[in-house]
Amino acid sequence: MRVELVKRPQHSALFSALSPFIALFLTLIAGAILFSILGKNPVSALYYYFVEPLTEVWSWHELLVKAAPLILIAVGLSVCFLSNNWNIGAEGQLIMGGIAGSILPVVFPDFQGWYVLPVMLLLGMAGGMAYATIPAFLKVRFNTNEILTSLMLVYVAQLFLDWIVRGPWRNPQGFNFPETVQFNDSAILPAIWADSGRAHWGFILAVVAALLVWFMLSRTLSGFEVKVLGRSARAGRFAGFSAGRLTFFAFLVSGALAGLAGIAEVSGAVGQLRTSISPGYGFTAIIVAFLGRLNPLGIVAAGLVLALSYLGGEAAQVSLGISEKSARIFQGIILFFVLASDTLIYYRIRFVTRHSDAAAKGA
Amino acid sequence: MTSITNKNGAGRPLLEASKLTKIFGSLKACDGIDLSIGTGEIHALLGENGAGKSTLVKMLFGALQPTSGDIGWKGNPVTVSNPAMARSLGIGMVFQHFSLFDALTAAENIALSLDEKTDLNTIAARARQIGQTYGLPVDPDALVGDLSVGERQRIEIIRCLLQNPDLIILDEPTSVLTPQEADLLFVTLERLRSEGKSILYISHRLEEVRRLCDRATVLRHGKVVGQCDPRKETAGSLARLMVGSDIHVIERQPVVAASTGPNNLLEVNGLSQKPRGPFSVSLHDIRLSVQAGEIFGIAGVAGNGQGELFEAISGEVLQERPDIIRIRGKDAGLSGISARRKLGAAFVPEERLGHGAVPDMPLTDNLLLSRYSTDGKVFLAGGLLKLLQQSSLTLAAKRIIAQMDVRKSAENPDASALSGGNLQKFLIGRELDRNPSVMVVNQPTWGVDAGAAAHIRQALVDLARGGSAVIVISQDLDELFEISDRIAAMVHGRLSEAVPIEAMNMERVGLMMGGADTSNQPSAGAA
């Protein structure tokens, strides 16, 4: 038997709009099945996973802390993906942004003042941009596949962070722990409502970025260029747009936002540089981008949903004794269902059995 | 082998379709069609684009299932559930767009389509033998990518004949051939007829139908509107049957040379270009100049470098020196397409969806696509922010739609939702709306129905007579003869000398398309 995907003549606008919700619903069902196989009560497991983290004020703060980098990165990725540039290396750009942004508080801790934080954020963006330039350049100049190069550069960045934190940047008074010095107060991204929790200004930056990119994509000629070249490179060339220039633009935007997410995470949530500064935000943001339908406003909502999966994973570890890695499984299941729903909106499945195949041959 | 009953298809029909109907949603593509094809006849199926020819043929070949109606084959009712079944019944089809792999040899391509496994040498031998019998010379070991369009068509026909069909369906077979190649094809078809094979010949070229076919069935809007013996009709009476009214005759005033300003609005001076991909054609020392007020026609069989020439003139591909392309007296060889548009040039490529327009974007966005650089003052605002002005885009789109009589189903539909003819009217109108001084159009009426085609041709003539220089690249010779003031032909990436229309005839253009030098004829010489 053979399975074929056949393009539908028309696709339903209703199901296009419903698709993310259908995907989330199916994820919940798949999760319930998963928990019952693990021998847990699926209803209470889903409760601990997706509801309990929302019952306390401090965990709402945690939700925003986790959502901030996811939204920042995914907004940048939406520009990449819409323009047909498959940047899979946001995790590496986040790390490089975190490192570049930490130069001031780690190497020059004596610089203190209001100007430190803006300079750190700008350096973070510059670091992410510089790192994203590499796959963009390789793609434009040598026609290499950006999926491979950007992904491989993630591992380079992770090892570079490991080396710099264990080596030159290690805190001399840190009892040999692989950590840098604690950032001084002027290098810390402040909390939004300091008395109720630790949600920091990174979330505000994320929402602002989402609004700006949404405006750019929907209202300006640059956004038009992104959409035209993403849908039809040849029509884009006919319009006089340069695919190479756009590749740089898309990688620079997404690199800058990933770098900003990195320094915001280091400066707002951690307060120092460690060997690991991200639980895979750069990869999870790919799911956020698609769940948000590559629309920056949808991405804000999708970022909160995926942030919840991180919190749920921690909660499930405490209350159910399941590994927090189960969060990764949920994220994978969400991506699977999002892509599957989107595919089935445009295609239908046809089963070709040996029997019907033989009939088709007129035998 | 069926015995020859009657040359004109009397006696028991080979295929008889009655009341065939196919409904797509609310559209009746075919509405109660009766068709009978006799043994040993060449039966023409005439009709404009959208008349239901393809739908009817797809039902006969099993690619579509009729909503209602019956098909009889050799006197027995049959259900043709798929093309493989049609082939086993004895129905073969040669499609308009070939389904051949460029990177495989002719024999390998044939092997792929055979239902049973046969070894390649046997196939090659049989292909050679069939080729000799029917006057279809083809080297089975040649790579399809290296073959001309005519040779590729021969492979398709041989592939079809290998199944030993009783009925062969040919979909617009001469649309890709030079007149001389078409003549060879007719010899083959007449030979097949003399052996008792039946042929269903789909075409909108009335002259060849009159020459070749024994009977004709004419479709309009999904219904049979007439059956006739085409040899007893005139091209005009057949056209009236097809269109349902008289076709608009293009009005052409004589060219009046402009008295002021640079006379040659577009010049190409020695354009040579290497192939840009494995199946792309190189260009060799192309020279042409087009004056204000004239239409310069470029004939040629598809795949001889027309697309490459278009992209070079439009600036999608840049030249080595600035003076190779000159627009309105200014060097443009190193300028991109936007800069060339700003010099006053406008371009309409052959492919509408995916080149001239983005399929899943609305008409207003597709209007902006080629106009943002020249009409930024109207369509963009906010200085460096370049904000899109949807209201002025909507106004301009409405103006073009009214001007070109574009028929559409929604207020601002996606480009892919328009029919080919209506989208082409919009894309031509998009450029005419700027009143360009230089206009280059590749295949302006390919796949466009006769009414819309006449509208487009008249618009191009009017543009030229208004003082612009127009280049029309076309495979449709009738079209070029109708509107051009001079005609040159492209073959293997070279452009022939341009011949004034008064000194041109079908035979001569055919020779030029075949690569023969006709410049020593007494009436030769460019204007």
PDB file of N, CA and C in Angstrom, chain B residues 22-62:
ATOM      1  N   LYS B  22     -19.799  17.093 -17.376  1.00  0.00           N
ATOM      2  CA  LYS B  22     -18.901  17.165 -16.217  1.00  0.00           C
ATOM      3  C   LYS B  22     -19.167  18.477 -15.503  1.00  0.00           C
ATOM      4  N   ILE B  23     -19.468  18.376 -14.221  1.00  0.00           N
ATOM      5  CA  ILE B  23     -19.780  19.571 -13.437  1.00  0.00           C
ATOM      6  C   ILE B  23     -18.708  19.756 -12.365  1.00  0.00           C
ATOM      7  N   PHE B  24     -18.069  20.929 -12.363  1.00  0.00           N
ATOM      8  CA  PHE B  24     -17.147  21.295 -11.273  1.00  0.00           C
ATOM      9  C   PHE B  24     -17.856  22.332 -10.425  1.00  0.00           C
ATOM     10  N   GLY B  25     -18.250  21.983  -9.228  1.00  0.00           N
ATOM     11  CA  GLY B  25     -18.945  22.953  -8.383  1.00  0.00           C
ATOM     12  C   GLY B  25     -20.198  23.433  -9.096  1.00  0.00           C
ATOM     13  N   SER B  26     -20.249  24.735  -9.406  1.00  0.00           N
ATOM     14  CA  SER B  26     -21.436  25.258 -10.080  1.00  0.00           C
ATOM     15  C   SER B  26     -21.197  25.403 -11.583  1.00  0.00           C
ATOM     16  N   LEU B  27     -19.971  25.042 -12.039  1.00  0.00           N
ATOM     17  CA  LEU B  27     -19.620  25.253 -13.445  1.00  0.00           C
ATOM     18  C   LEU B  27     -19.835  23.976 -14.248  1.00  0.00           C
ATOM     19  N   LYS B  28     -20.627  24.076 -15.324  1.00  0.00           N
ATOM     20  CA  LYS B  28     -20.787  22.933 -16.222  1.00  0.00           C
ATOM     21  C   LYS B  28     -19.698  23.018 -17.274  1.00  0.00           C
ATOM     22  N   ALA B  29     -18.559  22.337 -17.062  1.00  0.00           N
ATOM     23  CA  ALA B  29     -17.448  22.417 -18.008  1.00  0.00           C
ATOM     24  C   ALA B  29     -17.834  21.740 -19.313  1.00  0.00           C
ATOM     25  N   CYS B  30     -18.562  20.624 -19.207  1.00  0.00           N
ATOM     26  CA  CYS B  30     -19.083  19.956 -20.392  1.00  0.00           C
ATOM     27  C   CYS B  30     -20.559  19.695 -20.139  1.00  0.00           C
ATOM     28  N   ASP B  31     -21.379  19.995 -21.121  1.00  0.00           N
ATOM     29  CA  ASP B  31     -22.814  19.954 -20.892  1.00  0.00           C
ATOM     30  C   ASP B  31     -23.484  19.129 -21.995  1.00  0.00           C
ATOM     31  N   GLY B  32     -23.683  17.851 -21.718  1.00  0.00           N
ATOM     32  CA  GLY B  32     -24.396  16.989 -22.657  1.00  0.00           C
ATOM     33  C   GLY B  32     -23.749  16.902 -24.026  1.00  0.00           C
ATOM     34  N   ILE B  33     -22.449  16.532 -24.040  1.00  0.00           N
ATOM     35  CA  ILE B  33     -21.742  16.527 -25.318  1.00  0.00           C
ATOM     36  C   ILE B  33     -21.886  15.184 -26.032  1.00  0.00           C
ATOM     37  N   ASP B  34     -22.267  15.240 -27.301  1.00  0.00           N
ATOM     38  CA  ASP B  34     -22.295  14.053 -28.152  1.00  0.00           C
ATOM     39  C   ASP B  34     -21.125  14.134 -29.110  1.00  0.00           C
ATOM     40  N   LEU B  35     -20.412  13.034 -29.229  1.00  0.00           N
ATOM     41  CA  LEU B  35     -19.258  13.027 -30.131  1.00  0.00           C
ATOM     42  C   LEU B  35     -19.116  11.626 -30.684  1.00  0.00           C
ATOM     43  N   SER B  36     -18.968  11.501 -32.002  1.00  0.00           N
ATOM     44  CA  SER B  36     -18.682  10.162 -32.524  1.00  0.00           C
ATOM     45  C   SER B  36     -17.503  10.253 -33.470  1.00  0.00           C
ATOM     46  N   ILE B  37     -16.576   9.316 -33.300  1.00  0.00           N
ATOM     47  CA  ILE B  37     -15.379   9.290 -34.118  1.00  0.00           C
ATOM     48  C   ILE B  37     -15.355   7.984 -34.882  1.00  0.00           C
ATOM     49  N   GLY B  38     -15.294   8.077 -36.204  1.00  0.00           N
ATOM     50  CA  GLY B  38     -15.296   6.876 -37.020  1.00  0.00           C
ATOM     51  C   GLY B  38     -13.911   6.282 -37.154  1.00  0.00           C
ATOM     52  N   THR B  39     -13.846   5.072 -37.654  1.00  0.00           N
ATOM     53  CA  THR B  39     -12.558   4.431 -37.884  1.00  0.00           C
ATOM     54  C   THR B  39     -11.875   5.102 -39.071  1.00  0.00           C
ATOM     55  N   GLY B  40     -10.602   5.376 -38.924  1.00  0.00           N
ATOM     56  CA  GLY B  40      -9.833   5.934 -40.020  1.00  0.00           C
ATOM     57  C   GLY B  40     -10.197   7.355 -40.363  1.00  0.00           C
ATOM     58  N   GLU B  41     -10.587   8.161 -39.373  1.00  0.00           N
ATOM     59  CA  GLU B  41     -10.837   9.562 -39.680  1.00  0.00           C
ATOM     60  C   GLU B  41     -10.018  10.460 -38.755  1.00  0.00           C
ATOM     61  N   ILE B  42      -9.733  11.640 -39.269  1.00  0.00           N
ATOM     62  CA  ILE B  42      -9.119  12.655 -38.429  1.00  0.00           C
ATOM     63  C   ILE B  42     -10.221  13.631 -38.058  1.00  0.00           C
ATOM     64  N   HIS B  43     -10.543  13.630 -36.775  1.00  0.00           N
ATOM     65  CA  HIS B  43     -11.695  14.382 -36.308  1.00  0.00           C
ATOM     66  C   HIS B  43     -11.187  15.581 -35.520  1.00  0.00           C
ATOM     67  N   ALA B  44     -11.590  16.777 -35.920  1.00  0.00           N
ATOM     68  CA  ALA B  44     -11.111  17.978 -35.226  1.00  0.00           C
ATOM     69  C   ALA B  44     -12.043  18.321 -34.085  1.00  0.00           C
ATOM     70  N   LEU B  45     -11.440  18.747 -32.975  1.00  0.00           N
ATOM     71  CA  LEU B  45     -12.224  19.271 -31.867  1.00  0.00           C
ATOM     72  C   LEU B  45     -11.831  20.733 -31.736  1.00  0.00           C
ATOM     73  N   LEU B  46     -12.776  21.615 -32.071  1.00  0.00           N
ATOM     74  CA  LEU B  46     -12.473  23.043 -32.110  1.00  0.00           C
ATOM     75  C   LEU B  46     -13.140  23.744 -30.952  1.00  0.00           C
ATOM     76  N   GLY B  47     -12.510  24.797 -30.490  1.00  0.00           N
ATOM     77  CA  GLY B  47     -13.135  25.586 -29.442  1.00  0.00           C
ATOM     78  C   GLY B  47     -12.118  26.521 -28.819  1.00  0.00           C
ATOM     79  N   GLU B  48     -12.608  27.610 -28.235  1.00  0.00           N
ATOM     80  CA  GLU B  48     -11.725  28.552 -27.569  1.00  0.00           C
ATOM     81  C   GLU B  48     -11.234  27.956 -26.262  1.00  0.00           C
ATOM     82  N   ASN B  49     -10.282  28.666 -25.615  1.00  0.00           N
ATOM     83  CA  ASN B  49      -9.894  28.254 -24.277  1.00  0.00           C
ATOM     84  C   ASN B  49     -11.103  28.339 -23.365  1.00  0.00           C
ATOM     85  N   GLY B  50     -11.280  27.296 -22.574  1.00  0.00           N
ATOM     86  CA  GLY B  50     -12.413  27.307 -21.656  1.00  0.00           C
ATOM     87  C   GLY B  50     -13.696  26.816 -22.285  1.00  0.00           C
ATOM     88  N   ALA B  51     -13.633  26.322 -23.544  1.00  0.00           N
ATOM     89  CA  ALA B  51     -14.850  25.825 -24.181  1.00  0.00           C
ATOM     90  C   ALA B  51     -15.196  24.426 -23.693  1.00  0.00           C
ATOM     91  N   GLY B  52     -14.232  23.755 -23.036  1.00  0.00           N
ATOM     92  CA  GLY B  52     -14.498  22.421 -22.517  1.00  0.00           C
ATOM     93  C   GLY B  52     -13.777  21.321 -23.263  1.00  0.00           C
ATOM     94  N   LYS B  53     -12.840  21.714 -24.171  1.00  0.00           N
ATOM     95  CA  LYS B  53     -12.114  20.705 -24.942  1.00  0.00           C
ATOM     96  C   LYS B  53     -11.296  19.796 -24.041  1.00  0.00           C
ATOM     97  N   SER B  54     -10.502  20.406 -23.144  1.00  0.00           N
ATOM     98  CA  SER B  54      -9.621  19.599 -22.303  1.00  0.00           C
ATOM     99  C   SER B  54     -10.434  18.700 -21.386  1.00  0.00           C
ATOM    100  N   THR B  55     -11.518  19.231 -20.829  1.00  0.00           N
ATOM    101  CA  THR B  55     -12.335  18.418 -19.925  1.00  0.00           C
ATOM    102  C   THR B  55     -12.891  17.215 -20.671  1.00  0.00           C
ATOM    103  N   LEU B  56     -13.394  17.446 -21.882  1.00  0.00           N
ATOM    104  CA  LEU B  56     -13.952  16.358 -22.676  1.00  0.00           C
ATOM    105  C   LEU B  56     -12.895  15.289 -22.946  1.00  0.00           C
ATOM    106  N   VAL B  57     -11.728  15.741 -23.366  1.00  0.00           N
ATOM    107  CA  VAL B  57     -10.678  14.793 -23.722  1.00  0.00           C
ATOM    108  C   VAL B  57     -10.207  14.027 -22.492  1.00  0.00           C
ATOM    109  N   LYS B  58     -10.126  14.727 -21.353  1.00  0.00           N
ATOM    110  CA  LYS B  58      -9.699  14.047 -20.131  1.00  0.00           C
ATOM    111  C   LYS B  58     -10.697  12.964 -19.747  1.00  0.00           C
ATOM    112  N   MET B  59     -11.963  13.186 -20.023  1.00  0.00           N
ATOM    113  CA  MET B  59     -12.957  12.145 -19.718  1.00  0.00           C
ATOM    114  C   MET B  59     -12.779  10.957 -20.663  1.00  0.00           C
ATOM    115  N   LEU B  60     -12.507  11.237 -21.925  1.00  0.00           N
ATOM    116  CA  LEU B  60     -12.306  10.132 -22.877  1.00  0.00           C
ATOM    117  C   LEU B  60     -11.065   9.334 -22.513  1.00  0.00           C
ATOM    118  N   PHE B  61     -10.048  10.035 -21.967  1.00  0.00           N
ATOM    119  CA  PHE B  61      -8.779   9.379 -21.670  1.00  0.00           C
ATOM    120  C   PHE B  61      -8.749   8.833 -20.233  1.00  0.00           C
ATOM    121  N   GLY B  62      -9.847   9.036 -19.490  1.00  0.00           N
ATOM    122  CA  GLY B  62      -9.922   8.450 -18.161  1.00  0.00           C
ATOM    123  C   GLY B  62      -9.289   9.271 -17.063  1.00  0.00           C
TER     124      GLY B  62
END
